[in-house]
Short mmCIF file of C-alpha atoms in Angstrom, two decimals:
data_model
loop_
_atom_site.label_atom_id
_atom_site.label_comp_id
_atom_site.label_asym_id
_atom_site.label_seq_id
_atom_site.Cartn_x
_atom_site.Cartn_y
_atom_site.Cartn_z
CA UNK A 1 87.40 -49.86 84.08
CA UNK A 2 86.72 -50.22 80.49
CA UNK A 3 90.09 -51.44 79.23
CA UNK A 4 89.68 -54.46 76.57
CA UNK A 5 92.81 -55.98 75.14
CA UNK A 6 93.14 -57.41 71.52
CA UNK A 7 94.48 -56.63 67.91
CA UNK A 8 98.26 -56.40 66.79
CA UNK A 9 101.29 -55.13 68.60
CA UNK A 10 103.32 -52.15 67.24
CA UNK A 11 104.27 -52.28 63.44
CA UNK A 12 102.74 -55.73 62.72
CA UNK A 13 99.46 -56.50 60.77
CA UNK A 14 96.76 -53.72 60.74
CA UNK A 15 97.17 -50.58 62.42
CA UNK A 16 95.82 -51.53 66.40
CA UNK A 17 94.51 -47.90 67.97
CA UNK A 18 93.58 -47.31 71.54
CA UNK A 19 90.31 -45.57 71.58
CA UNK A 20 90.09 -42.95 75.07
CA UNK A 21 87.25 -40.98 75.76
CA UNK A 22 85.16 -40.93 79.26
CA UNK A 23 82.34 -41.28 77.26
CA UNK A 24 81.22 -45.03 76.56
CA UNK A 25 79.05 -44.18 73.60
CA UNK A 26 81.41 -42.07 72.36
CA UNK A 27 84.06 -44.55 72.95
CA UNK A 28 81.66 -47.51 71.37
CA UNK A 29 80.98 -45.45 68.35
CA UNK A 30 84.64 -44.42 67.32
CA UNK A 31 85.49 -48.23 67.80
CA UNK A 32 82.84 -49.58 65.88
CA UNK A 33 84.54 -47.21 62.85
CA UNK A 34 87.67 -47.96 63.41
CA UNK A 35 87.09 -51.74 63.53
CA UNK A 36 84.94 -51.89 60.42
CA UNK A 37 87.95 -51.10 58.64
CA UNK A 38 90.41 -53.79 56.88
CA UNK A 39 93.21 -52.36 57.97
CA UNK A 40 92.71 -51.06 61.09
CA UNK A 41 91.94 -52.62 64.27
CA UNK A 42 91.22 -51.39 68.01
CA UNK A 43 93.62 -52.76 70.29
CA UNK A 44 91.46 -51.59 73.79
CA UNK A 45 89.75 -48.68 74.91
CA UNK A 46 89.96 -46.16 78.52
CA UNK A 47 88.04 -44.43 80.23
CA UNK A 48 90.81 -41.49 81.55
CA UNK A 49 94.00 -40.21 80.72
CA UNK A 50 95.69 -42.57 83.57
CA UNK A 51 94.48 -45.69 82.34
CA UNK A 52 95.11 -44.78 78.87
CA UNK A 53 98.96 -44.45 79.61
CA UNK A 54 98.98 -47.96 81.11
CA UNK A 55 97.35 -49.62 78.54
CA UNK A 56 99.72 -48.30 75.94
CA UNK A 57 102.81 -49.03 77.99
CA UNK A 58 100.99 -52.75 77.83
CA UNK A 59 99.31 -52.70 74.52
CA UNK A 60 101.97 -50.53 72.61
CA UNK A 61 99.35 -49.37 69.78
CA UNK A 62 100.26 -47.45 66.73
CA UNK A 63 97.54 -44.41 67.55
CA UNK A 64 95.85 -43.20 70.25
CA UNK A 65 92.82 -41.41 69.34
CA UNK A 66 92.40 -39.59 72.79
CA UNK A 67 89.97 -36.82 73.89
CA UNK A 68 91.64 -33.91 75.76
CA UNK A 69 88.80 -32.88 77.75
CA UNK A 70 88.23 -35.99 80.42
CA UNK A 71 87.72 -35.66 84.20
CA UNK A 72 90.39 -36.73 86.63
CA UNK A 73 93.81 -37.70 84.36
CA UNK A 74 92.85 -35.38 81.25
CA UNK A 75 94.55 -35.93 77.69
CA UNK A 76 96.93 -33.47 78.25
CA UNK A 77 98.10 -34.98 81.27
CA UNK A 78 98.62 -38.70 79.65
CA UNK A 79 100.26 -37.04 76.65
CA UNK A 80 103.06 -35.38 78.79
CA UNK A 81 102.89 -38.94 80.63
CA UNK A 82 103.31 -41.23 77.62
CA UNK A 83 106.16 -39.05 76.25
CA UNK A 84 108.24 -39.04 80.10
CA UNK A 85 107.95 -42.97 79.36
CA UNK A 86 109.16 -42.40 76.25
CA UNK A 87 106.44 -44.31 74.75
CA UNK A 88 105.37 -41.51 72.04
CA UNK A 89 107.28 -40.63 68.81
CA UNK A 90 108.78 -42.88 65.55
CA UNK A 91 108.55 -46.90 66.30
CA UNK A 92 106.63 -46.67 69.00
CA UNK A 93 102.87 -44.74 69.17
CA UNK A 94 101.50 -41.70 67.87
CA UNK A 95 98.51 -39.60 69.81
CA UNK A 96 95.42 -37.92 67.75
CA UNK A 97 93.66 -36.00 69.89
CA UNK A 98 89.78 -35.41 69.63
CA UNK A 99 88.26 -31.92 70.88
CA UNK A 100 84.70 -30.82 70.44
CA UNK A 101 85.79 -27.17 68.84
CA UNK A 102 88.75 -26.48 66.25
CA UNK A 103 89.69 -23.52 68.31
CA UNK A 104 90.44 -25.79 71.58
CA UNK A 105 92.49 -23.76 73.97
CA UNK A 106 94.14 -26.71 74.27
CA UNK A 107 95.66 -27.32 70.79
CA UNK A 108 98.81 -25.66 71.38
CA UNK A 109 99.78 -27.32 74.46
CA UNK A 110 98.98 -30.40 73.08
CA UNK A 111 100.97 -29.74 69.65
CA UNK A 112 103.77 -28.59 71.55
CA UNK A 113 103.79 -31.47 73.96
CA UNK A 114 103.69 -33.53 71.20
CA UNK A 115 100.35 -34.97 69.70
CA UNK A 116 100.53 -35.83 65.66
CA UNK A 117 97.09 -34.00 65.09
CA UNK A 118 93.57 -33.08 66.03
CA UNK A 119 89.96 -34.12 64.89
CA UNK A 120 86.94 -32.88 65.18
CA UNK A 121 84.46 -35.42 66.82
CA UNK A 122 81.71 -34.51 65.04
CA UNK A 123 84.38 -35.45 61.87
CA UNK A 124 82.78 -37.66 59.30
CA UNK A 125 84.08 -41.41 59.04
CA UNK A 126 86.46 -40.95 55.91
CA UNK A 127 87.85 -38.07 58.22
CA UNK A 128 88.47 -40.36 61.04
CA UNK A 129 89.71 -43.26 59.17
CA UNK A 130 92.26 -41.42 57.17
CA UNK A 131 93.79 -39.39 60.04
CA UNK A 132 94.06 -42.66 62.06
CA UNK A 133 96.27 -43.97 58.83
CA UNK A 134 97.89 -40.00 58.44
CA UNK A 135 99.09 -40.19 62.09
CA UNK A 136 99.99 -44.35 62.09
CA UNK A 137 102.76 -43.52 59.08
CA UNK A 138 104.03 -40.88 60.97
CA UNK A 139 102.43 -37.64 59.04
CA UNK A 140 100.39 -34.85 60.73
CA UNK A 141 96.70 -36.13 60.62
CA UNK A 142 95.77 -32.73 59.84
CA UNK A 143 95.76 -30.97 56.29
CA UNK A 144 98.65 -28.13 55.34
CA UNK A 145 96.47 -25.47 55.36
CA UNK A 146 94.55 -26.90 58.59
CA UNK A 147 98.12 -26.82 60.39
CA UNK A 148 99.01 -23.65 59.58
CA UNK A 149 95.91 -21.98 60.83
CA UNK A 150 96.07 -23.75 63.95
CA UNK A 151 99.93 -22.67 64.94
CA UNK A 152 99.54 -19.18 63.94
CA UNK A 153 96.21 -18.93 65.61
CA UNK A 154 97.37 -20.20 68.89
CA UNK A 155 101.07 -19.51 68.72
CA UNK A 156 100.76 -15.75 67.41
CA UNK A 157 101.48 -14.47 71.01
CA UNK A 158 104.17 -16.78 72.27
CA UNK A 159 106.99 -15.21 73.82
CA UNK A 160 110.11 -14.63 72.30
CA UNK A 161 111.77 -18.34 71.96
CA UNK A 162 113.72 -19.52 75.26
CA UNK A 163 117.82 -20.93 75.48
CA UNK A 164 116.10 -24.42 76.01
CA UNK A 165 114.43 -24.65 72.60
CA UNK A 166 117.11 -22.76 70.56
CA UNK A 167 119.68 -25.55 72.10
CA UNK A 168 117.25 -27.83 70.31
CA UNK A 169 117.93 -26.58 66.73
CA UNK A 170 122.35 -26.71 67.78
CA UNK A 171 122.95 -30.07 65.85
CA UNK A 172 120.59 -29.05 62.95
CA UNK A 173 122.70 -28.77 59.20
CA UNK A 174 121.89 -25.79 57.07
CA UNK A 175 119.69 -27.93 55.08
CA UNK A 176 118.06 -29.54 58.06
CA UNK A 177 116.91 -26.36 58.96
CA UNK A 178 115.78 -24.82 55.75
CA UNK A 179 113.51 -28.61 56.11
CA UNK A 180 112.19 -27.20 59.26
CA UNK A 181 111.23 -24.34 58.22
CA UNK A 182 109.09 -25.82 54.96
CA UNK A 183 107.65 -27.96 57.89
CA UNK A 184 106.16 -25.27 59.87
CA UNK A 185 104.39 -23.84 56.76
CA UNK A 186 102.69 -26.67 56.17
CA UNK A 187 104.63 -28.34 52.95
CA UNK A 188 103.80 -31.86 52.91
CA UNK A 189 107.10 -34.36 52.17
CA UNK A 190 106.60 -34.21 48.06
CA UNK A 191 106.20 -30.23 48.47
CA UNK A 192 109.25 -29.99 49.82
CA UNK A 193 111.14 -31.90 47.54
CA UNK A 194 109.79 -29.79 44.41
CA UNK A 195 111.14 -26.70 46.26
CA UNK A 196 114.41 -27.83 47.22
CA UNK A 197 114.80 -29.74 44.17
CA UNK A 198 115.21 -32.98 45.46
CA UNK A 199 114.14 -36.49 45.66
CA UNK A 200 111.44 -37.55 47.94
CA UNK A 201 113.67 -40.45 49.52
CA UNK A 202 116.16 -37.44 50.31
CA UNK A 203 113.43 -35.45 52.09
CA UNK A 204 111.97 -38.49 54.40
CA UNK A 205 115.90 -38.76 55.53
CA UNK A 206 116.27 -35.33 56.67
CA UNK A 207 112.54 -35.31 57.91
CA UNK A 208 113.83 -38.26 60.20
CA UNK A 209 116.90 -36.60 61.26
CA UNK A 210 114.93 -33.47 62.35
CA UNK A 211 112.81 -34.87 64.29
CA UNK A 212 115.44 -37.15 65.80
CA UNK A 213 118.03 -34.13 66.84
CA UNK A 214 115.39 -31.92 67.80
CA UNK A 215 113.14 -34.74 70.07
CA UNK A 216 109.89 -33.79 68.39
CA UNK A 217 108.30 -37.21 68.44
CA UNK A 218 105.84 -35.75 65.03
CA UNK A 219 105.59 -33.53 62.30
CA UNK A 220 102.87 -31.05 64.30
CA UNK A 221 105.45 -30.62 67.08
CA UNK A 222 108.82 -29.88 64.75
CA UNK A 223 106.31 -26.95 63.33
CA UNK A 224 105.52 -25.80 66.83
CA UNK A 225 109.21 -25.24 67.50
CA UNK A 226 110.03 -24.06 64.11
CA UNK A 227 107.58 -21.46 64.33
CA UNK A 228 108.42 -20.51 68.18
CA UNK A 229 112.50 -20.22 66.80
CA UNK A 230 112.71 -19.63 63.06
CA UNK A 231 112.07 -16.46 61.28
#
């Protein structure tokens, strides 16, 4: 076991991450980063996707930089874990998931399951630092442009969408929706705002209330279902 506690709880001082990767250098190296930074601080690192889950039930970090590729519990497995414990989404932590390609067969499962982005892990250390921050304020830790290639690339052949995620859209206000929609191609919060012609205060309120009435616990998973149900 390779668990280490320290750092901040959830929402106070720097941003605490749990670092997970079955690989101790790999593991070493992204913590040595992460802790060189001011503002940022690792809370504890795991070895698999099992003990990862436990230690953020325990440790409650803001991020989880987790690899999906891991033998025994993978992080696919302790993503769909974390959010049955409801331990994923706004207040409580966010999941950035490391893969080795940018065409991972796994991205869409994991988007749709509910990680806030992806990173390379041969990314470079402003890369890493800032989409720890990105996916610790809530925001997809991947660019606009990076997003969109990612869901149409993987989500081009889904299926036409099913009763289950159409219910998920029911409670959603015409202007909710047109929000979703601006989500799934990418629009950052200010972007938005220019092309509805509102504030940016107004648009981080009915951000918030889409993900809240459709349970997407990030900004990478609303544009998963957007693109899966809106035209």
């Amino acid at each position: 076991m390779s668990e280490q506690i320290s750092g901040s709880v959830l929402g106070e001082g720097p941003i605490s991450v749990l670092v997970v990767d079955d690989e101790p250098v790999i593991r070493a190296g992204l913590s040595a980063i992460l802790d060189s930074q001011a503002d940022i601080t690792v809370a504890g690192t795991a070895d698999d996707g099992e003990q990862a889950v436990e230690a953020c039930a325990r440790l409650r970090p803001d991020v989880l930089l987790m690899d999906i590729r891991m033998p025994r519990r993978d992080g696919l497995w302790a993503l769909a874990e974390l959010g049955r414990r409801g331990l994923l989404g706004p207040g409580r932590s966010r999941v950035l998931m490391l893969t080795t390609f940018d065409l991972d067969a796994y991205v869409d499962d994991a988007l749709t399951v509910g990680a806030s982005g992806f990173l390379l892990k041969n990314s470079s250390y402003e890369q890493l630092t800032e989409a720890v921050r990105a996916a610790a304020a809530g925001h997809s830790a991947l660019s606009p442009a990076v997003t969109r290639r990612i869901i149409e690339g993987h989500l081009s052949g889904r299926p036409r969408p099913s009763d289950q995620e159409l219910a998920r859209l029911r409670d959603l206000t015409e202007r909710e929706v047109d929000v979703l929609r601006l989500i799934r191609d990418g629009l950052s919060n200010a972007e938005i705002a220019g092309e509805l012609v509102v504030s940016l205060h107004t648009v981080k309120t009915h951000v918030s209330r889409v993900l809240m009435k459709t349970g997407c616990q990030s900004r990478a998973q609303a544009a998963v279902l957007a693109r899966n149900t809106l035209s």
